[in-house]
Each structure stands twice: as structure tokens, then as C-alpha cells.
Amino acid sequence: MLKLFRQHTRCNQLIRSLKTGHLKYSSPTSSKDVRVNQFNIQLLPQYIRDHIFGPQPGNQEDINSELVDKAKEHLTSHEIDFTKGSIIKDVPKPSLVELRSDNIKEHFDSIAYTMLQPYLYLVDKLCNCQIPEPPAEWKLTPGWIKYGSNEPVKIMYPDESALVIDVETCMAVGPDPVLATAVSPTCWYSWVSPRLVQKLDEEWHKEDLFRNRIHQIPIRDDADTSTHRIIVGHNVSFDRCRLREEYNLAKSNTHFLDTMALHMCVNGVTTSQRGKWLKAEGEGEDQDSMSGWMGSASPGALRNLYKLYLGKILDKAPRDLFLTGTLEQIRNDFQNGITYCAKDAIATLEIFQRLLPLFKQSSPSPVTILGMMEMGSAYMPTNNKDWSSFVTNCDEYHANSVRSTSVKLRDLANKACDLSEDNLYLLDPWLSGFDWNFIESKKKTSKILKWYNKELGVKSEEISPQKRIVPLLLRLVWEENPLHFVEHLGWGYIVPAPADDKGSLIYSLWIDYLNKYLEFLQANQHNKPTLLQEVRGLLNRFNEANIPCTDSFSVNDKIISLKEDYPTIKTAQILKKIMVHSYKTKFGTSFGRVKLPGFDIPFDFYRIPHKNGDNYNCGKPLGRDYEFAMQNNIMKSRVSKSGADILKAEKFISFWRSNHRRIKNQMIVNVGTVGEEAVILPNLCVAGTVTRRAVQNTWLTASNAEEDRVGSELKSLITAPPGYVLVGADVDAQELWIASLLSDSHFAKIHGCTGIGWMTLQGDKSSGTDLHSRTANSLGITRNQAKVINYARIYSSGLSLTVQLLSTFLPNESIAEVTKKAKLIYKQTKGIHVPVGSNDDMYSYRRTGRDSSNTSLEWSGGTESYLFNKLEEIANSKEPRTPALNCRISSALLPDNVKSSFYTSRLNWVVQSSGVDYLHLLLVSMKWIMDSYDISGRYCLSIHDDIRFLVREEDAERAVLALQLSNLYTRCLFSYMTSVPDLPLSVAFFSAVEIDRVLRKDPTNECITPSNPDGLHKARGIPKGKSFDIHSILKLVSRLEKVS
């Protein structure tokens, strides 16, 4: 394994020539401080540029003037005035950390290899060892037992530095470990919980919010933080959460490697592929008979990997002992249970031995594996008092809201029962399809409708808003069309089918009702002539057949809703407020016709749009995915105030209802002997998708605090312990910048030479020249909506998704209208397809790596054409790899394995996987600078583009500068690897690096929510944090120095 790294990085030669690592203090001349390129993009000061990229040959850059002219034509044609742009005159002048080589790539390779070297030796021992035989009999003894060549020996913790571990828990009693096994290159270890051996079953408290550190597994001496250790496991973060010393605040040199994460990088599958793979396996196909990608890849379960890499079947049946068994059953079947645990450890090591060499071929840069190891050391401090209050407040608010909503829903259901009078339910498109017969009962006074009894239950105290009948009781409409549920299609809305002749426009049922009401009014000599006139006028309109079919729901709605307004008045009198009005409906793709009782005409059924596309059903119209529709009245209730109140309440509690189990099931371990300090080690997979993004089902999906969302202050529960702070930043438009760099590098190799490049670097929100503002103005939507459209396109989503998104953002426009707009924005951005080598389009000028005789197509004429040509060039290559760290795509998406299938996934992979490279580079640089300059701290967590470190308070400002420099070097590496050897000043440094006590989006945000109405300062004493740009931090820390 060492050999693989040496061959790639030339580290033998580099290490012999390493420099001191101290700061390089430069005295830049003022004349070179302000540099701009041919497109008015301000670049790094000359001394920074030369320090990182090396001196430029000659007095001018080697630039093809013809390409520059073409680029200017390109920008001008898209109404981009590249002659204008903001210039920063107060150029930041940080002192720079000395690079360890002549170029930035070798610098990163060198520092990563240096920090990795002790672990590579341990990894080699595991990869090359012959797995020792497990003991014939395991000791049911509390604590650790070592099984070597002699008799088993009781020890405090394993005395070797390279281990493969597997930990088991008993689901019946909670998340604490009950037993574990570990295997090294030379021997076996077992650990058994003292509580299991001593039969202290009453001490296991499954429902406790907090766990005790003493009940976790000791893995090393508490005071030993210097010994380098490597621990391998499958989904190893599950095991790490149960290792006692990992909860220590002081960082150690113990690191973890996850076979599941390594596999996802090499041979993992996408979500859609996973379903196809499982189906093929379920039909009995073996690995050898699976063709293409199915034969070389698999989902990440241990048994799947064992079959893929070893060709063997792993028996997982004994796992049920831990999933469904009791502590007593585990004791009674101890030998079988711990043997199962040991077999999983053996399988993990066998997989690791075959997988790691493949991983190194797939991801050759030492930065990648070190970045993954750093991510695996995530550490999230919290406070058990604050956590308890948070859970209590959220639960109480949720319970009160559910009770109140239930009362209102029961009232709506009871009022709906009144529609049985005069068969009014036949006019209700929401409820007409239910069984309106009464249940036969011996009690004459008890009359219960069958649908009521079936859907709600007479004696039920609460009605869950998640019941299928609730959208119907609320009389929800989508763009004024009633919601309807079809079993195999989910939720949609119904629209009267187009009329074929005049006769179908005459609704005899309504005419019968109106005649009946008219007779009633005349017979009773009603003294309100206005009402009589309205009824006669309405009847005349029906008789003349002048009412379009789309008016049908308006009439019904008025009749039924007015019944609610006047519950004690005869049904005839509800016609007093009838006002027939037409409304516009928007037609998409009909999924069939629906016939409703009481309606003479059929209805077309249209699916409610789903965020994942047309092939997905809407399962919960009241879910979070449709809050936007409710906020913008695309979907609303026809039940006046009570309906609006229920929808509002649903929005308030939706986050807590969806996440409360995951939040309460967090393994929070108390670490203070007397205080309130606690720690969460997030159970995450550092590369859980084929794009190599981390996956964790609570923290990586948590929203920011919102005033109308119970529990959304969750992230602010991550609280630095006394003496420490959180230092971090949100990477500014990370993946958009990567995309724009790929675009620029594919054309003139100058920053800002393409439309997307210039708009990303120099576009200004206030003047409307940035990408999102231009898209918003072009489509007539908000800037935030434009962000969704733009990122979807950059992630290579198709035109159909853009149409779907625009249909949601522009509810008053027809499908034809939004389709036209979507096509226009695609033409403006992505461009059009033209044959490669076509001479009639100036934007086909540069075709790097393409054969002009090739008759294939390329994108041309758009602001993002060069981007998509570059993405397709990478995606279509024999082995698609990321430009920055040369990481290869999973075999499940290799062109030879999938041909033209999953093409969007391949394009999407280029951008998103490059974003993971960015994070790995940032982490490695921070680790190196923090270690080199004695900045006391450790990695905390990264959520999307947001990265945080836990830092000792006196080192916080130096950590801010370290993070700014790390961002500079990371972006420069990207520019260097894409052959654009310079960097725009606007992206060189974070716009803000924050020092804060808690994890929150904005250091001044009080995180006020329904469950935290008083805010952080009043409720918890949390002060506002501080934010630093590069200028403000340089006033406090002009340079990094080692602390004496």
C-alpha cells in the first residue's frame, strides 16, 4: 500500500526536500496589488499568485489572443458587459504558509502523505496479514479478553494499533454495546458488557435520552492520545459511537476506515440502481450472471460486499438474536451470538484486504483517504440540560397542536355528516365517493355514517392529520381543483373533462335542486326578494347552458360551504350567497378519468407534481414538500378559517413530527463527572453515495431555525464546552464556482471567459448581473426560486424537471407557457446541440480533446455551453475522474458498464464529487496548519457546504486565519488542476468565518422558533457570535506563529 502512494506522489523525493513549514513573509509592491484579467476579473496579488503557482514566464501571460476575442464576442452576445466590474482596492495581504513543493498539487500530496504515513504502515499490516483463527470458545467475562497463542488473558483494552472491530447491541434495551470482537494481524479480542455478565438487566434504560460513558467500550488508555491507531469496520461509525475514549474532548491519533464508504467510492450504486440490483438478486441471479454494472457493483450491506468481493454467502440469520432477543436470550446463546459477531469481523477484514487496493486505484490521491479519515472523526459537543429542555418543549408544543387540530378535524367531520341531508354529499367532489349509508343500530337515536365509522372511529379521541381523509375534510384544492386520491397513483386533482356538446354542459342535478329551492322559497312567501332573484337568475343561467364546465366546482363549493356558514338554516337558504364564477385550470398530463357519484360528467385526474419527477406519487399533500404550494395558495383549503388554522398548525409541527424519533434516538453520552456536558458522535457514512457525499439521517438533513417550525433550532443544540468555541464557514457557492471553473477551463482557460464564469465571479445581485438574478428576471420568478432552477440544471436535471419547477413557481401560467419559458432558459444557458466541428457557430470554437471529424453533438450558443461540453467530455471518457483529485466514478456508472444509461447520474457526479474533493482538501489543509502551528482544536462537522471546527477559545482567531488560508490553497489547487494558473480574488477567501458558541447559520440569529420563543440569549444565555472577513481577521492576526 505504501508503494501505491509513493508511485503516485513522488513523496520519497519530496520528503527529503521538505521546507521548514514556517510562514513566508512577503513585502508585496503596491503596483502589483491590483491585478485584473482581460475580462475585468480581479485576481490575486502578484506575490500570492507567484507563491502558489510559481512565477509567470516573461512579462505577459501566454494567452491566445484569438481565443480572448472569441470569449469577448461570447460574453457580449449574452449582454454581459465585461468591461464593468467591482475592484477591491484594499487588497488583503496575508502572510502565507510556505508550500512544501514547487506546485500546489505536490504540496497537498506531500502534507497528506506525511500525515498519513504512520497509518499506512498499520493499514499494510491489516491488508497483508493472514487472519488468525478465532478461539474455539469465547469467555463470558466482563471487559476485554485477549486470545493469543497462550491462554486467554484479561486486559484493560486491546494492546495493538491495527484492528478490525464489530460491536453488537441489544435492540430491546437500547443503544449501549452488549458485546464486541476485534481481530488484529496476530490475535483476537472480545469484550462483554459487565451488565450483561452480572445480570444487571434493570440498569439498561432504553428510553433514557442520555447514555453513560462508563458503559461504553474502552479502546485505549485515556491519557494516550499520541499513539497512532487504525480501526476498520463496516459502517464503522456505529462501532465508534460505542468506544469510550472517542468521547474525550482532546483529539487523539486514532482514526477509522469504513469498508462501506470505501465500497461506495469504488463499486457503489445509485438509488435507482439499488432497486434494480435488489430485484435481480431477489429473482435468484448470482453475481456471475449479472451483466454490466450489476456484476461489478452492489448496495453497501456487508453481505452484498462479501458476495461481490469474496464470492461467498454471509449468514446473517444469527443477527436476529440482537434485533429481537432479550438480554437473557443473549446470555443463554452467548457462544453463537459472539461467534456471529466474530464472523462479521472476519468478513470485514477479508473485504478490506480486497477493497483497499481497488480504492487506491480509484482514488489515488492521499488527500482523499486522509480527508475521509478526518470526516470520520466528527465530534459534536452538546449540553444535556439544554437538550432535555429542547425535547420537552417540542413534545409539549406538538402534543398541544395535535389535540387542537384533532378537535377542529372532528368538528369538520361532524359538519360533513350534515351533507347526508337532501343528499347534498352528491354535490361534494371531495366526499361524494364515500359510503353514505348509515350503520344499522339497535339504538334508534344512534345514526352513524359508514364512512365516518371506517375513517375516523366514533370513540377516537384524536384524528391524525396524516389520515388519508384529512385533505378531503379540508376540501383542499390544487389551483382551484379538488384533490382526489387514486390508489396506484397517489394524490392528484380532478378537472371536469372537456365537453363534447351543449347537452353535457347542462347539469340536471343542479337544476333539480335549484327548482326545488325556488319552490320552497315561493311556498313560504319568503320576504327577501333579492334571494329569489338570485336563485331565478342562477336557474336561468343553467337552463341557457351558458355556464362552462369548469364552473361546476364553484357552484358546488358555494352550496356546501354556505351550509357550514348557516348550519341552523334550511338548506334552501344557503343559496343566498351563491355567486358563480369561472376559474382557470392548468392542464398537464392526465392519468385517466374518474367518475364521481352525483356528477353526470367524467373528470380527468392529474397527479400533484412530485419533486423527484413525473414517475413519483404524491403520498402526503400536507407534507413538507408541499409547504411552498400552501404558502403561495397553489394548494389551499376551501374550509375558511378552520382549514387555514389546520394547515398552519401542520406546517409548524411538520419538522418535529418527521424527525422526533431520530432526534430522540441520538446517542448522547454524558462526559462530565458533575457538569452538564455531553457529546454526540454522529453515526454517519463519510461516503454514503456514489458522489461520495457523507450520509447521516439527522444532522446532514437538518434545516436552519425558522420561526414557524417546531424543533428547527436543533443545530443550535451543538454547543461548545466551556473554554472552547466553534469556528467555521459556509463555502460560498462552492459547486457553482466549480462548475464555472470547468466552463472557463474548457474555453480560453481564463477566469470569467464564459457566461457562467463571469456571472459567478463578477455578477452582482444588486445590479441584477449575477446568474440567479438574470434567471429570475428572465423567467419572472424570485431569485431564490431561480437558484433552484439553476442548480437543478447544473446538476444536469432535464427540461422536464425545469417545467415541473416552473409550474409550481408560476401557478397561473399554463403548461404550454411554462414549457416555452423552460425551453427559452435552456437555450440561453445550456444552448442548443450542434454537430461537433460545425463551422456555422462561433461557440464551437474550442473542442479540447474532441475529433472534429466526429459526427456527435456538442452544446453551443449558451452561457453554459462550455460547462456542459466539459461535463460530457468527462462523463463520456473511459474512466470519468474528478479534475481536482483524480477520483474515478463508481464502476456502476462506468460508460463501458452502463452504455448510455444513467447519463444524468454521470454528469451530476462530476460536479458533486468535485465538491467532495473540495471538502477533503479543506480538511487536510486545516489539519496540517492546526498541527503545524499548535492551534488546539479538532474537526466538528460539515453540513453540505458548511464546515465547523471545535477550537480552544484562545486559539479561535488564529483558527479563523488558518481556515481562510486553507480556502485559498484549496481553490488554487482546483485552478491549477484545471490549467487555469491563477485565482480570482473574489473567491480566494471566505466572505465570513464565524466564531460562535453554538452551531447556527448566522452568528447573530437568535434561533427563535415556536419551541424556542425566547431566543438563545434569554433562554440559554448564548451571546451573539462574531464574523470575520479576511480584512478584519488580518487586523487581529497578521500572521500565524507557533505558540512558544
mmCIF file with all atom_site columns, C-alpha atoms in Angstrom, residues 471-602:
data_model
loop_
_atom_site.group_PDB
_atom_site.id
_atom_site.type_symbol
_atom_site.label_atom_id
_atom_site.label_alt_id
_atom_site.label_comp_id
_atom_site.label_asym_id
_atom_site.label_entity_id
_atom_site.label_seq_id
_atom_site.pdbx_PDB_ins_code
_atom_site.Cartn_x
_atom_site.Cartn_y
_atom_site.Cartn_z
_atom_site.occupancy
_atom_site.B_iso_or_equiv
_atom_site.pdbx_formal_charge
_atom_site.auth_seq_id
_atom_site.auth_comp_id
_atom_site.auth_asym_id
_atom_site.auth_atom_id
_atom_site.pdbx_PDB_model_num
ATOM 1   C CA . PRO A 1 471 ? -57.196 16.550 2.795   1.00 0.00 ? 471 PRO A CA 1
ATOM 2   C CA . LEU A 1 472 ? -60.776 15.751 1.788   1.00 0.00 ? 472 LEU A CA 1
ATOM 3   C CA . LEU A 1 473 ? -62.283 17.094 5.008   1.00 0.00 ? 473 LEU A CA 1
ATOM 4   C CA . LEU A 1 474 ? -60.222 20.250 4.482   1.00 0.00 ? 474 LEU A CA 1
ATOM 5   C CA . ARG A 1 475 ? -61.556 20.367 0.918   1.00 0.00 ? 475 ARG A CA 1
ATOM 6   C CA . LEU A 1 476 ? -58.067 21.004 -0.413  1.00 0.00 ? 476 LEU A CA 1
ATOM 7   C CA . VAL A 1 477 ? -57.743 22.314 -3.937  1.00 0.00 ? 477 VAL A CA 1
ATOM 8   C CA . TRP A 1 478 ? -54.721 22.431 -6.208  1.00 0.00 ? 478 TRP A CA 1
ATOM 9   C CA . GLU A 1 479 ? -55.019 25.551 -8.338  1.00 0.00 ? 479 GLU A CA 1
ATOM 10  C CA . GLU A 1 480 ? -58.743 25.553 -7.516  1.00 0.00 ? 480 GLU A CA 1
ATOM 11  C CA . ASN A 1 481 ? -59.228 21.888 -8.486  1.00 0.00 ? 481 ASN A CA 1
ATOM 12  C CA . PRO A 1 482 ? -60.380 19.422 -5.795  1.00 0.00 ? 482 PRO A CA 1
ATOM 13  C CA . LEU A 1 483 ? -57.821 16.919 -4.540  1.00 0.00 ? 483 LEU A CA 1
ATOM 14  C CA . HIS A 1 484 ? -58.538 13.278 -5.215  1.00 0.00 ? 484 HIS A CA 1
ATOM 15  C CA . PHE A 1 485 ? -56.783 10.053 -4.273  1.00 0.00 ? 485 PHE A CA 1
ATOM 16  C CA . VAL A 1 486 ? -56.244 7.100  -6.604  1.00 0.00 ? 486 VAL A CA 1
ATOM 17  C CA . GLU A 1 487 ? -54.719 4.009  -5.034  1.00 0.00 ? 487 GLU A CA 1
ATOM 18  C CA . HIS A 1 488 ? -51.920 3.346  -7.534  1.00 0.00 ? 488 HIS A CA 1
ATOM 19  C CA . LEU A 1 489 ? -51.345 6.993  -8.483  1.00 0.00 ? 489 LEU A CA 1
ATOM 20  C CA . GLY A 1 490 ? -51.398 8.744  -5.119  1.00 0.00 ? 490 GLY A CA 1
ATOM 21  C CA . TRP A 1 491 ? -52.799 12.226 -4.663  1.00 0.00 ? 491 TRP A CA 1
ATOM 22  C CA . GLY A 1 492 ? -53.823 14.379 -7.564  1.00 0.00 ? 492 GLY A CA 1
ATOM 23  C CA . TYR A 1 493 ? -56.553 16.776 -8.568  1.00 0.00 ? 493 TYR A CA 1
ATOM 24  C CA . ILE A 1 494 ? -59.575 16.369 -10.811 1.00 0.00 ? 494 ILE A CA 1
ATOM 25  C CA . VAL A 1 495 ? -60.751 18.609 -13.617 1.00 0.00 ? 495 VAL A CA 1
ATOM 26  C CA . PRO A 1 496 ? -64.088 18.273 -15.492 1.00 0.00 ? 496 PRO A CA 1
ATOM 27  C CA . ALA A 1 497 ? -63.381 16.530 -18.775 1.00 0.00 ? 497 ALA A CA 1
ATOM 28  C CA . PRO A 1 498 ? -63.798 18.766 -21.841 1.00 0.00 ? 498 PRO A CA 1
ATOM 29  C CA . ALA A 1 499 ? -67.410 18.900 -23.067 1.00 0.00 ? 499 ALA A CA 1
ATOM 30  C CA . ASP A 1 500 ? -68.224 17.376 -26.426 1.00 0.00 ? 500 ASP A CA 1
ATOM 31  C CA . ASP A 1 501 ? -71.613 19.066 -26.949 1.00 0.00 ? 501 ASP A CA 1
ATOM 32  C CA . LYS A 1 502 ? -74.002 21.511 -25.426 1.00 0.00 ? 502 LYS A CA 1
ATOM 33  C CA . GLY A 1 503 ? -76.021 18.856 -23.672 1.00 0.00 ? 503 GLY A CA 1
ATOM 34  C CA . SER A 1 504 ? -73.133 17.822 -21.495 1.00 0.00 ? 504 SER A CA 1
ATOM 35  C CA . LEU A 1 505 ? -72.965 21.354 -20.106 1.00 0.00 ? 505 LEU A CA 1
ATOM 36  C CA . ILE A 1 506 ? -76.459 21.093 -18.617 1.00 0.00 ? 506 ILE A CA 1
ATOM 37  C CA . TYR A 1 507 ? -76.245 19.610 -15.168 1.00 0.00 ? 507 TYR A CA 1
ATOM 38  C CA . SER A 1 508 ? -79.683 18.281 -14.428 1.00 0.00 ? 508 SER A CA 1
ATOM 39  C CA . LEU A 1 509 ? -78.852 17.552 -10.838 1.00 0.00 ? 509 LEU A CA 1
ATOM 40  C CA . TRP A 1 510 ? -78.221 21.207 -10.074 1.00 0.00 ? 510 TRP A CA 1
ATOM 41  C CA . ILE A 1 511 ? -81.309 22.296 -11.978 1.00 0.00 ? 511 ILE A CA 1
ATOM 42  C CA . ASP A 1 512 ? -83.429 19.896 -9.905  1.00 0.00 ? 512 ASP A CA 1
ATOM 43  C CA . TYR A 1 513 ? -82.011 21.376 -6.715  1.00 0.00 ? 513 TYR A CA 1
ATOM 44  C CA . LEU A 1 514 ? -82.499 24.940 -7.825  1.00 0.00 ? 514 LEU A CA 1
ATOM 45  C CA . ASN A 1 515 ? -86.116 24.286 -8.851  1.00 0.00 ? 515 ASN A CA 1
ATOM 46  C CA . LYS A 1 516 ? -86.721 22.644 -5.505  1.00 0.00 ? 516 LYS A CA 1
ATOM 47  C CA . TYR A 1 517 ? -85.274 25.613 -3.599  1.00 0.00 ? 517 TYR A CA 1
ATOM 48  C CA . LEU A 1 518 ? -87.214 28.050 -5.716  1.00 0.00 ? 518 LEU A CA 1
ATOM 49  C CA . GLU A 1 519 ? -90.472 26.243 -4.976  1.00 0.00 ? 519 GLU A CA 1
ATOM 50  C CA . PHE A 1 520 ? -89.588 26.230 -1.304  1.00 0.00 ? 520 PHE A CA 1
ATOM 51  C CA . LEU A 1 521 ? -88.998 29.967 -1.242  1.00 0.00 ? 521 LEU A CA 1
ATOM 52  C CA . GLN A 1 522 ? -92.185 30.765 -3.123  1.00 0.00 ? 522 GLN A CA 1
ATOM 53  C CA . ALA A 1 523 ? -94.306 28.419 -0.981  1.00 0.00 ? 523 ALA A CA 1
ATOM 54  C CA . ASN A 1 524 ? -93.031 30.016 2.187   1.00 0.00 ? 524 ASN A CA 1
ATOM 55  C CA . GLN A 1 525 ? -93.588 33.523 0.818   1.00 0.00 ? 525 GLN A CA 1
ATOM 56  C CA . HIS A 1 526 ? -90.028 34.450 1.532   1.00 0.00 ? 526 HIS A CA 1
ATOM 57  C CA . ASN A 1 527 ? -89.729 38.138 2.321   1.00 0.00 ? 527 ASN A CA 1
ATOM 58  C CA . LYS A 1 528 ? -86.315 38.674 0.751   1.00 0.00 ? 528 LYS A CA 1
ATOM 59  C CA . PRO A 1 529 ? -86.794 39.316 -2.953  1.00 0.00 ? 529 PRO A CA 1
ATOM 60  C CA . THR A 1 530 ? -83.038 39.514 -3.537  1.00 0.00 ? 530 THR A CA 1
ATOM 61  C CA . LEU A 1 531 ? -82.663 35.841 -2.688  1.00 0.00 ? 531 LEU A CA 1
ATOM 62  C CA . LEU A 1 532 ? -85.491 34.922 -5.072  1.00 0.00 ? 532 LEU A CA 1
ATOM 63  C CA . GLN A 1 533 ? -83.911 36.959 -7.839  1.00 0.00 ? 533 GLN A CA 1
ATOM 64  C CA . GLU A 1 534 ? -80.506 35.323 -7.309  1.00 0.00 ? 534 GLU A CA 1
ATOM 65  C CA . VAL A 1 535 ? -81.999 31.830 -7.424  1.00 0.00 ? 535 VAL A CA 1
ATOM 66  C CA . ARG A 1 536 ? -84.075 32.621 -10.536 1.00 0.00 ? 536 ARG A CA 1
ATOM 67  C CA . GLY A 1 537 ? -81.034 34.184 -12.230 1.00 0.00 ? 537 GLY A CA 1
ATOM 68  C CA . LEU A 1 538 ? -78.890 31.224 -11.427 1.00 0.00 ? 538 LEU A CA 1
ATOM 69  C CA . LEU A 1 539 ? -81.552 28.803 -12.664 1.00 0.00 ? 539 LEU A CA 1
ATOM 70  C CA . ASN A 1 540 ? -81.843 30.752 -15.905 1.00 0.00 ? 540 ASN A CA 1
ATOM 71  C CA . ARG A 1 541 ? -78.093 30.553 -16.432 1.00 0.00 ? 541 ARG A CA 1
ATOM 72  C CA . PHE A 1 542 ? -78.176 26.791 -16.069 1.00 0.00 ? 542 PHE A CA 1
ATOM 73  C CA . ASN A 1 543 ? -81.189 26.452 -18.337 1.00 0.00 ? 543 ASN A CA 1
ATOM 74  C CA . GLU A 1 544 ? -79.478 28.509 -21.012 1.00 0.00 ? 544 GLU A CA 1
ATOM 75  C CA . ALA A 1 545 ? -76.442 26.232 -20.778 1.00 0.00 ? 545 ALA A CA 1
ATOM 76  C CA . ASN A 1 546 ? -74.098 29.199 -20.596 1.00 0.00 ? 546 ASN A CA 1
ATOM 77  C CA . ILE A 1 547 ? -72.060 28.007 -17.660 1.00 0.00 ? 547 ILE A CA 1
ATOM 78  C CA . PRO A 1 548 ? -68.772 26.402 -18.695 1.00 0.00 ? 548 PRO A CA 1
ATOM 79  C CA . CYS A 1 549 ? -67.979 23.027 -17.206 1.00 0.00 ? 549 CYS A CA 1
ATOM 80  C CA . THR A 1 550 ? -65.214 24.461 -15.059 1.00 0.00 ? 550 THR A CA 1
ATOM 81  C CA . ASP A 1 551 ? -67.838 26.394 -13.121 1.00 0.00 ? 551 ASP A CA 1
ATOM 82  C CA . SER A 1 552 ? -69.217 23.197 -11.679 1.00 0.00 ? 552 SER A CA 1
ATOM 83  C CA . PHE A 1 553 ? -66.960 23.164 -8.635  1.00 0.00 ? 553 PHE A CA 1
ATOM 84  C CA . SER A 1 554 ? -67.646 26.811 -7.927  1.00 0.00 ? 554 SER A CA 1
ATOM 85  C CA . VAL A 1 555 ? -71.379 26.101 -7.666  1.00 0.00 ? 555 VAL A CA 1
ATOM 86  C CA . ASN A 1 556 ? -70.837 23.034 -5.525  1.00 0.00 ? 556 ASN A CA 1
ATOM 87  C CA . ASP A 1 557 ? -68.360 24.812 -3.345  1.00 0.00 ? 557 ASP A CA 1
ATOM 88  C CA . LYS A 1 558 ? -70.751 27.668 -2.663  1.00 0.00 ? 558 LYS A CA 1
ATOM 89  C CA . ILE A 1 559 ? -73.637 25.384 -1.846  1.00 0.00 ? 559 ILE A CA 1
ATOM 90  C CA . ILE A 1 560 ? -71.605 23.265 0.541   1.00 0.00 ? 560 ILE A CA 1
ATOM 91  C CA . SER A 1 561 ? -69.538 25.994 2.165   1.00 0.00 ? 561 SER A CA 1
ATOM 92  C CA . LEU A 1 562 ? -72.582 28.129 2.836   1.00 0.00 ? 562 LEU A CA 1
ATOM 93  C CA . LYS A 1 563 ? -74.146 25.145 4.535   1.00 0.00 ? 563 LYS A CA 1
ATOM 94  C CA . GLU A 1 564 ? -71.294 25.441 7.008   1.00 0.00 ? 564 GLU A CA 1
ATOM 95  C CA . ASP A 1 565 ? -71.868 29.182 7.415   1.00 0.00 ? 565 ASP A CA 1
ATOM 96  C CA . TYR A 1 566 ? -75.580 28.697 8.157   1.00 0.00 ? 566 TYR A CA 1
ATOM 97  C CA . PRO A 1 567 ? -75.820 25.303 9.883   1.00 0.00 ? 567 PRO A CA 1
ATOM 98  C CA . THR A 1 568 ? -79.166 26.015 11.520  1.00 0.00 ? 568 THR A CA 1
ATOM 99  C CA . ILE A 1 569 ? -80.979 27.378 8.457   1.00 0.00 ? 569 ILE A CA 1
ATOM 100 C CA . LYS A 1 570 ? -82.868 25.237 5.982   1.00 0.00 ? 570 LYS A CA 1
ATOM 101 C CA . THR A 1 571 ? -80.716 24.021 3.150   1.00 0.00 ? 571 THR A CA 1
ATOM 102 C CA . ALA A 1 572 ? -82.630 26.125 0.650   1.00 0.00 ? 572 ALA A CA 1
ATOM 103 C CA . GLN A 1 573 ? -81.478 29.334 2.277   1.00 0.00 ? 573 GLN A CA 1
ATOM 104 C CA . ILE A 1 574 ? -77.804 28.651 1.697   1.00 0.00 ? 574 ILE A CA 1
ATOM 105 C CA . LEU A 1 575 ? -78.339 29.794 -1.873  1.00 0.00 ? 575 LEU A CA 1
ATOM 106 C CA . LYS A 1 576 ? -78.399 33.361 -0.589  1.00 0.00 ? 576 LYS A CA 1
ATOM 107 C CA . LYS A 1 577 ? -74.676 33.852 -1.255  1.00 0.00 ? 577 LYS A CA 1
ATOM 108 C CA . ILE A 1 578 ? -74.245 31.736 -4.340  1.00 0.00 ? 578 ILE A CA 1
ATOM 109 C CA . MET A 1 579 ? -72.011 33.547 -6.814  1.00 0.00 ? 579 MET A CA 1
ATOM 110 C CA . VAL A 1 580 ? -70.983 31.548 -9.812  1.00 0.00 ? 580 VAL A CA 1
ATOM 111 C CA . HIS A 1 581 ? -67.559 32.439 -11.157 1.00 0.00 ? 581 HIS A CA 1
ATOM 112 C CA . SER A 1 582 ? -65.229 30.751 -13.555 1.00 0.00 ? 582 SER A CA 1
ATOM 113 C CA . TYR A 1 583 ? -61.650 29.932 -12.775 1.00 0.00 ? 583 TYR A CA 1
ATOM 114 C CA . LYS A 1 584 ? -58.688 28.926 -14.786 1.00 0.00 ? 584 LYS A CA 1
ATOM 115 C CA . THR A 1 585 ? -57.230 25.463 -14.651 1.00 0.00 ? 585 THR A CA 1
ATOM 116 C CA . LYS A 1 586 ? -53.883 24.321 -15.971 1.00 0.00 ? 586 LYS A CA 1
ATOM 117 C CA . PHE A 1 587 ? -53.696 21.033 -17.816 1.00 0.00 ? 587 PHE A CA 1
ATOM 118 C CA . GLY A 1 588 ? -50.719 18.726 -17.664 1.00 0.00 ? 588 GLY A CA 1
ATOM 119 C CA . THR A 1 589 ? -50.685 15.005 -18.364 1.00 0.00 ? 589 THR A CA 1
ATOM 120 C CA . SER A 1 590 ? -53.922 13.285 -17.469 1.00 0.00 ? 590 SER A CA 1
ATOM 121 C CA . PHE A 1 591 ? -53.527 9.890  -15.833 1.00 0.00 ? 591 PHE A CA 1
ATOM 122 C CA . GLY A 1 592 ? -57.036 8.733  -16.629 1.00 0.00 ? 592 GLY A CA 1
ATOM 123 C CA . ARG A 1 593 ? -60.635 9.607  -15.941 1.00 0.00 ? 593 ARG A CA 1
ATOM 124 C CA . VAL A 1 594 ? -62.579 9.448  -12.732 1.00 0.00 ? 594 VAL A CA 1
ATOM 125 C CA . LYS A 1 595 ? -66.336 9.109  -12.306 1.00 0.00 ? 595 LYS A CA 1
ATOM 126 C CA . LEU A 1 596 ? -67.874 10.628 -9.182  1.00 0.00 ? 596 LEU A CA 1
ATOM 127 C CA . PRO A 1 597 ? -71.341 9.730  -7.850  1.00 0.00 ? 597 PRO A CA 1
ATOM 128 C CA . GLY A 1 598 ? -73.820 12.514 -8.495  1.00 0.00 ? 598 GLY A CA 1
ATOM 129 C CA . PHE A 1 599 ? -71.887 14.030 -11.392 1.00 0.00 ? 599 PHE A CA 1
ATOM 130 C CA . ASP A 1 600 ? -73.037 13.410 -14.932 1.00 0.00 ? 600 ASP A CA 1
ATOM 131 C CA . ILE A 1 601 ? -69.666 14.209 -16.469 1.00 0.00 ? 601 ILE A CA 1
ATOM 132 C CA . PRO A 1 602 ? -66.337 12.412 -16.023 1.00 0.00 ? 602 PRO A CA 1
#
